[in-house]
PDB file of C-alpha atoms in Angstrom:
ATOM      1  CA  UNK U   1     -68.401 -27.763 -41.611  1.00 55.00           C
ATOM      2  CA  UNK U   2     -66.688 -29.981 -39.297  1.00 66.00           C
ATOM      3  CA  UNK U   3     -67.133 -30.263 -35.743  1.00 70.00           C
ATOM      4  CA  UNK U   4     -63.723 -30.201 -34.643  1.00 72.00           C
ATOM      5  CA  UNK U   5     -62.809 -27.038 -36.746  1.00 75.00           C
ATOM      6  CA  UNK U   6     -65.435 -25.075 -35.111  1.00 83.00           C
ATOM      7  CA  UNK U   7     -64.487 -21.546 -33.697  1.00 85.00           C
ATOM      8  CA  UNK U   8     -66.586 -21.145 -30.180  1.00 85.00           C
ATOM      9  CA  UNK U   9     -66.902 -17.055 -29.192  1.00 86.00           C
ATOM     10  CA  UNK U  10     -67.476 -16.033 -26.027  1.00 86.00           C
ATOM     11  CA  UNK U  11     -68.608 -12.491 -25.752  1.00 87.00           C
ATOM     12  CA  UNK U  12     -67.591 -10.531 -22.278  1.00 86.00           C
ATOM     13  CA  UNK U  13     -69.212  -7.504 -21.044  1.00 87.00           C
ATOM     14  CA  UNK U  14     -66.009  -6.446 -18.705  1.00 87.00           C
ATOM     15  CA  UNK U  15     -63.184  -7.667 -17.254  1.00 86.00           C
ATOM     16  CA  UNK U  16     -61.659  -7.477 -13.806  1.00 86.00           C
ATOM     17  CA  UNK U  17     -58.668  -5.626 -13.662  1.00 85.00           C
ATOM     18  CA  UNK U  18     -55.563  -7.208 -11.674  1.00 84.00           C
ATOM     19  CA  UNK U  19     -55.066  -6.555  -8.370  1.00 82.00           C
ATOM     20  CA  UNK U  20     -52.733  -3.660  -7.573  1.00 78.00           C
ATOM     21  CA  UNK U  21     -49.278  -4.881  -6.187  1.00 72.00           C
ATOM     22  CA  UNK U  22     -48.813  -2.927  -3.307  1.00 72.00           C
ATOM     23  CA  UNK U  23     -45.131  -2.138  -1.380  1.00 67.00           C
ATOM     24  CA  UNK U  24     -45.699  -4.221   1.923  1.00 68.00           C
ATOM     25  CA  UNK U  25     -46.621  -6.532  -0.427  1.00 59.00           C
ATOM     26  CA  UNK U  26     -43.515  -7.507  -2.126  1.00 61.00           C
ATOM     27  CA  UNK U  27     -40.695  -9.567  -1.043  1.00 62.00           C
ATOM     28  CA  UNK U  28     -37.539  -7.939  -0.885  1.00 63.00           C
ATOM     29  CA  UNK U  29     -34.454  -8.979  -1.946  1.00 60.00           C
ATOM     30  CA  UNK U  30     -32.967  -9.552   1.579  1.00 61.00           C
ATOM     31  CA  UNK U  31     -35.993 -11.632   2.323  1.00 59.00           C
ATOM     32  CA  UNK U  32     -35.691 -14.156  -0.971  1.00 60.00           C
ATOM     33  CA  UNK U  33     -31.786 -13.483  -2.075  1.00 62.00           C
ATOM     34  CA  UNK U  34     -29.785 -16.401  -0.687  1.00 63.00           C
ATOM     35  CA  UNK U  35     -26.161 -15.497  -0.529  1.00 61.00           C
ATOM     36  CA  UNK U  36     -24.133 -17.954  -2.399  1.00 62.00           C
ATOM     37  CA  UNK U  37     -20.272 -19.014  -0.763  1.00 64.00           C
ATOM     38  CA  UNK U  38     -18.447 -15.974  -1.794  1.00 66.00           C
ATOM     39  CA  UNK U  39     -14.865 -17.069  -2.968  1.00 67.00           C
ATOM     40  CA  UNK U  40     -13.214 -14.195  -1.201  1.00 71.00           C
ATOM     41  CA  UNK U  41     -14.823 -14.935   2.357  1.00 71.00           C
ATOM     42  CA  UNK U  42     -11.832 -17.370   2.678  1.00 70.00           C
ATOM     43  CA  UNK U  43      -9.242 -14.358   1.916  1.00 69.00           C
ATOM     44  CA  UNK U  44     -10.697 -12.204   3.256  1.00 70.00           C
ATOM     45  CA  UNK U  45     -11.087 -13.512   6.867  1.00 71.00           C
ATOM     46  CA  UNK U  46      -7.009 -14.704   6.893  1.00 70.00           C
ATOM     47  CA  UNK U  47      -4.736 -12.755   8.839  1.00 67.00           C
ATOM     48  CA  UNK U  48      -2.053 -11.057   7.469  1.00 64.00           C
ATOM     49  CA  UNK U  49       1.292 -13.474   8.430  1.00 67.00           C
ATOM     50  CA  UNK U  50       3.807 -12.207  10.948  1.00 68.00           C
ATOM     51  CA  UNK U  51       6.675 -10.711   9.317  1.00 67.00           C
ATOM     52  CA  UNK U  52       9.900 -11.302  10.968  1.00 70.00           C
ATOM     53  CA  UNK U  53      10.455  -7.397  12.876  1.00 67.00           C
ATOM     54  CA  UNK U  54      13.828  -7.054  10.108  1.00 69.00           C
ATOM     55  CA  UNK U  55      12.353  -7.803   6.719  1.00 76.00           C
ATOM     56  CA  UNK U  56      10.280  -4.933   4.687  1.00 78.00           C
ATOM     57  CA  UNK U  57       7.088  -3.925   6.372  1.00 72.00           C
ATOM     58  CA  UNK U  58       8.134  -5.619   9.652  1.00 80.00           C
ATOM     59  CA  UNK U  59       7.903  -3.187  12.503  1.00 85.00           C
ATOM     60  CA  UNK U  60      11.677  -2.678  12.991  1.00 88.00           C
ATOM     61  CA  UNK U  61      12.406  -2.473   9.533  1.00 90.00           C
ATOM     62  CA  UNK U  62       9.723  -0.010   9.138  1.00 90.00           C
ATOM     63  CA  UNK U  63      11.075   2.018  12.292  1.00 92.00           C
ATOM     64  CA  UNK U  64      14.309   2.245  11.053  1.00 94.00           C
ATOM     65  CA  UNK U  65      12.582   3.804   7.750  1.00 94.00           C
ATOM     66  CA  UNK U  66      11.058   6.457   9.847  1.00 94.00           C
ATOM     67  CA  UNK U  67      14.186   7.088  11.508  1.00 95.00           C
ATOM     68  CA  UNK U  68      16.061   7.612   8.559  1.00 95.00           C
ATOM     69  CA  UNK U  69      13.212   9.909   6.995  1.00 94.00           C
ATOM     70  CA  UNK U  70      13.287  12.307  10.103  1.00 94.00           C
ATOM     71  CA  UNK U  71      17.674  13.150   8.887  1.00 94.00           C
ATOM     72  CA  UNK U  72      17.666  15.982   6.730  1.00 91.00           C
ATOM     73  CA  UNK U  73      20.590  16.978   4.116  1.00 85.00           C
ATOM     74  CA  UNK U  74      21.544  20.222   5.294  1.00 83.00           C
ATOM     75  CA  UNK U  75      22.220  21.764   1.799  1.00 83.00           C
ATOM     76  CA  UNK U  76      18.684  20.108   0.575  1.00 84.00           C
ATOM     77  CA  UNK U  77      15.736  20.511   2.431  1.00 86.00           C
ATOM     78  CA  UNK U  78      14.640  16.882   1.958  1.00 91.00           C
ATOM     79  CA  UNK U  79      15.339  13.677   4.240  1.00 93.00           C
ATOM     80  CA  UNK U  80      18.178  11.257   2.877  1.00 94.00           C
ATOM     81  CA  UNK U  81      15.708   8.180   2.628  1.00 94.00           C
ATOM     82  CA  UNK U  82      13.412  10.388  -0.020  1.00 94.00           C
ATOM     83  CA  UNK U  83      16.981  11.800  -1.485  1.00 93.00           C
ATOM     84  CA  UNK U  84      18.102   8.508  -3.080  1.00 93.00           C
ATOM     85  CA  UNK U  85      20.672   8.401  -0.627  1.00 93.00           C
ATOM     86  CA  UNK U  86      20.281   4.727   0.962  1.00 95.00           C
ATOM     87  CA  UNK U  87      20.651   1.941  -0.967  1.00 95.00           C
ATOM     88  CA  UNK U  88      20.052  -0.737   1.535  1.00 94.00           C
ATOM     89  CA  UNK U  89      18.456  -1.174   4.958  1.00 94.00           C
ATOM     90  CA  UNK U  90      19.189  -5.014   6.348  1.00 92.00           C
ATOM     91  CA  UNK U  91      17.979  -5.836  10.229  1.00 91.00           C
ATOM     92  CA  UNK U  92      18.970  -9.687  11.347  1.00 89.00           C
ATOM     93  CA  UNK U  93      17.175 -11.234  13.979  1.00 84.00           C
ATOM     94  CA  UNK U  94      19.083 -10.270  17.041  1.00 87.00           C
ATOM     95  CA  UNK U  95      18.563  -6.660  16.171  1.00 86.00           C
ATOM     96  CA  UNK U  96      21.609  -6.076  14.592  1.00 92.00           C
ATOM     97  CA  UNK U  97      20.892  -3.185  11.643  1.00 93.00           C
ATOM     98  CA  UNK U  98      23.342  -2.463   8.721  1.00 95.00           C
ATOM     99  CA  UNK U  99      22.583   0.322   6.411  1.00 95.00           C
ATOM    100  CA  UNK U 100      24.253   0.877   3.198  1.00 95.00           C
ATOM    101  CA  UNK U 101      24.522   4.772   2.226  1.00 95.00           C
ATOM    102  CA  UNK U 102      25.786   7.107   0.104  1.00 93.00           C
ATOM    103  CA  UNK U 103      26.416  11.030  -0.335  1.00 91.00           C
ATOM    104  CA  UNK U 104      25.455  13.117  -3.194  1.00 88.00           C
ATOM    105  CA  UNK U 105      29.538  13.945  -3.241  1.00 87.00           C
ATOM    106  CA  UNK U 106      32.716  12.823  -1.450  1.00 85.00           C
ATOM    107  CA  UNK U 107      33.235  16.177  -0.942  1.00 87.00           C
ATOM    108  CA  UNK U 108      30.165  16.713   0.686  1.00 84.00           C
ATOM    109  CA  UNK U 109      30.552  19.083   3.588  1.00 85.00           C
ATOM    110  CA  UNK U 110      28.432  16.211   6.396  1.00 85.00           C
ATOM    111  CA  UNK U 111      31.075  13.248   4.876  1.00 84.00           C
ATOM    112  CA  UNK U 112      32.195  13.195   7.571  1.00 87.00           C
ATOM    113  CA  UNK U 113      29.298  13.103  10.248  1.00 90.00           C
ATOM    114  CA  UNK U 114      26.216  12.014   8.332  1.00 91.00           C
ATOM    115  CA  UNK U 115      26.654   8.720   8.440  1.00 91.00           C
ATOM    116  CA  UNK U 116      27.668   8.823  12.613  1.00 93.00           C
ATOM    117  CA  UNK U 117      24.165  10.982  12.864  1.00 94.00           C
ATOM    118  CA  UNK U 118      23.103   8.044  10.672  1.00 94.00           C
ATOM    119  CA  UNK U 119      23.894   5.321  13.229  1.00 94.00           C
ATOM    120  CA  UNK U 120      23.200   6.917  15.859  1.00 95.00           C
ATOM    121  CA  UNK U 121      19.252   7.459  14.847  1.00 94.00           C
ATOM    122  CA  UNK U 122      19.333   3.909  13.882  1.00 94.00           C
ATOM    123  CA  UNK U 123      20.604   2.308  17.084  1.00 93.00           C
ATOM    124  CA  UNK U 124      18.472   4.517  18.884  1.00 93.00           C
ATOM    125  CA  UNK U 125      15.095   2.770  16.997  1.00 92.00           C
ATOM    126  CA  UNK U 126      13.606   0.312  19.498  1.00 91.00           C
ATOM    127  CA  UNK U 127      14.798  -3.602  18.705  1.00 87.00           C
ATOM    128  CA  UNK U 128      17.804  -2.550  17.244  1.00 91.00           C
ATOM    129  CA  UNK U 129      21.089  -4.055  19.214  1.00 89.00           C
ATOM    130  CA  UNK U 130      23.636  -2.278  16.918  1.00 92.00           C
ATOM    131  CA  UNK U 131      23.636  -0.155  13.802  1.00 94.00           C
ATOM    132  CA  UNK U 132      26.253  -0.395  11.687  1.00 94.00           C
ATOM    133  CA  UNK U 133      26.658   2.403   8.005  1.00 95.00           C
ATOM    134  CA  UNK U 134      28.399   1.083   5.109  1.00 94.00           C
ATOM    135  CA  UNK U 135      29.293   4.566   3.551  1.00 93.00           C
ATOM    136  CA  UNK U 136      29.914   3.857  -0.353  1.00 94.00           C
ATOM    137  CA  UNK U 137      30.718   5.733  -3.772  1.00 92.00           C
ATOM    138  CA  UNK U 138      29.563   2.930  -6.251  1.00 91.00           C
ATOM    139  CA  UNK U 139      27.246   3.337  -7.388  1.00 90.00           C
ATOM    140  CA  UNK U 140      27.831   7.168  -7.475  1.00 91.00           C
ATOM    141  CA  UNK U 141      24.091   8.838  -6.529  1.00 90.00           C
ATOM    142  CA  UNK U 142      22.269  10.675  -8.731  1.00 90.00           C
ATOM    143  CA  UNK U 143      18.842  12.514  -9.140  1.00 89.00           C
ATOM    144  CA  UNK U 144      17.063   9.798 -10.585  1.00 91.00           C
ATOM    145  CA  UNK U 145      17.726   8.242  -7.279  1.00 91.00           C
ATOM    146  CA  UNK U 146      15.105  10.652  -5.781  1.00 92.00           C
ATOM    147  CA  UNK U 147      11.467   9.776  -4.648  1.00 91.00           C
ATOM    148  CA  UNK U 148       8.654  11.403  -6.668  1.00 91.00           C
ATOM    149  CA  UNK U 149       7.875  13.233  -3.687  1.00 89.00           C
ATOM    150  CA  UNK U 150      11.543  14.712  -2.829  1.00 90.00           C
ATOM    151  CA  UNK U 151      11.509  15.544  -6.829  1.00 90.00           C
ATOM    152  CA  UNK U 152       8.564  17.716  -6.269  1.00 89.00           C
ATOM    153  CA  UNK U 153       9.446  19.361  -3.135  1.00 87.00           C
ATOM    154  CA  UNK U 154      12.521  20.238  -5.127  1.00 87.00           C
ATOM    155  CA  UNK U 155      10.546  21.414  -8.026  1.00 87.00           C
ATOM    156  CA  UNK U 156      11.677  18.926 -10.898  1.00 85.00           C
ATOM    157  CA  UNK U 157       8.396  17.593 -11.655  1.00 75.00           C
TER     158      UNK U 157
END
């Protein structure tokens, strides 16, 4: 037989066993983990932008919102911004507000003052100069106008 092909056995009583890795021990992730640049950071830190106080989520725009949600239909017991029944809020910036509305009939019985109630809560909001309601029939209201909400309170979801 050949020298180099020659199998050498080694013949071991016992064998140590590995030492037991032990809690304290171990790193922990905090300790090794490097956080990387995270590409939200950047987003995430920005401010939102000031929106102008007239345009939609502006705080007069918003005001005038809340306004119009506290005026109730008195036949319906749900507010006229929920009911479908504006169809346009615009606020310029020297506070003057113009809100397009409708009724759910001309023959309503509050033709007549709803939309003087309606200016009046408007002009009353804080930044707003003048109010000014733009009563119209076209296009004519109608239930799918509603919110989801006002459709449940009525019960037609």
């Amino acid at each position: 037989m050949n020298e180099a092909g020659k199998i050498e056995v080694e013949e071991v009583s016992a064998v140590t066993p590995p030492p037991r890795a032990r809690v304290e021990d171990a790193e922990t992730p905090r300790d090794t983990f490097e956080r990387k640049r995270d590409y939200l950071d950047g987003f995430l830190s920005q401010k939102p932008s000031d929106l102008p106080a007239g345009e939609p989520g502006g705080a007069t725009y918003d005001a005038i919102i809340d306004a119009l949600k506290e005026i109730y239909d008195p036949e319906i017991p749900v507010n006229i911004y929920d009911l479908g029944l504006i169809y346009n809020v615009e606020v310029t910036t020297d506070g003057h507000a113009v809100v397009t509305m409708t009724l759910t009939t001309p023959h309503c019985p509050v033709a007549e003052s709803m939309p003087g109630e309606v200016e009046l809560r408007v002009g009353a909001v804080p930044g707003v100069g003048h109010a000014e309601v733009n009563l119209v029939w076209d296009p004519p209201w109608d239930p799918q106008k509603m919110s989801d909400e006002a459709r449940l309170e009525l019960g037609m979801l």
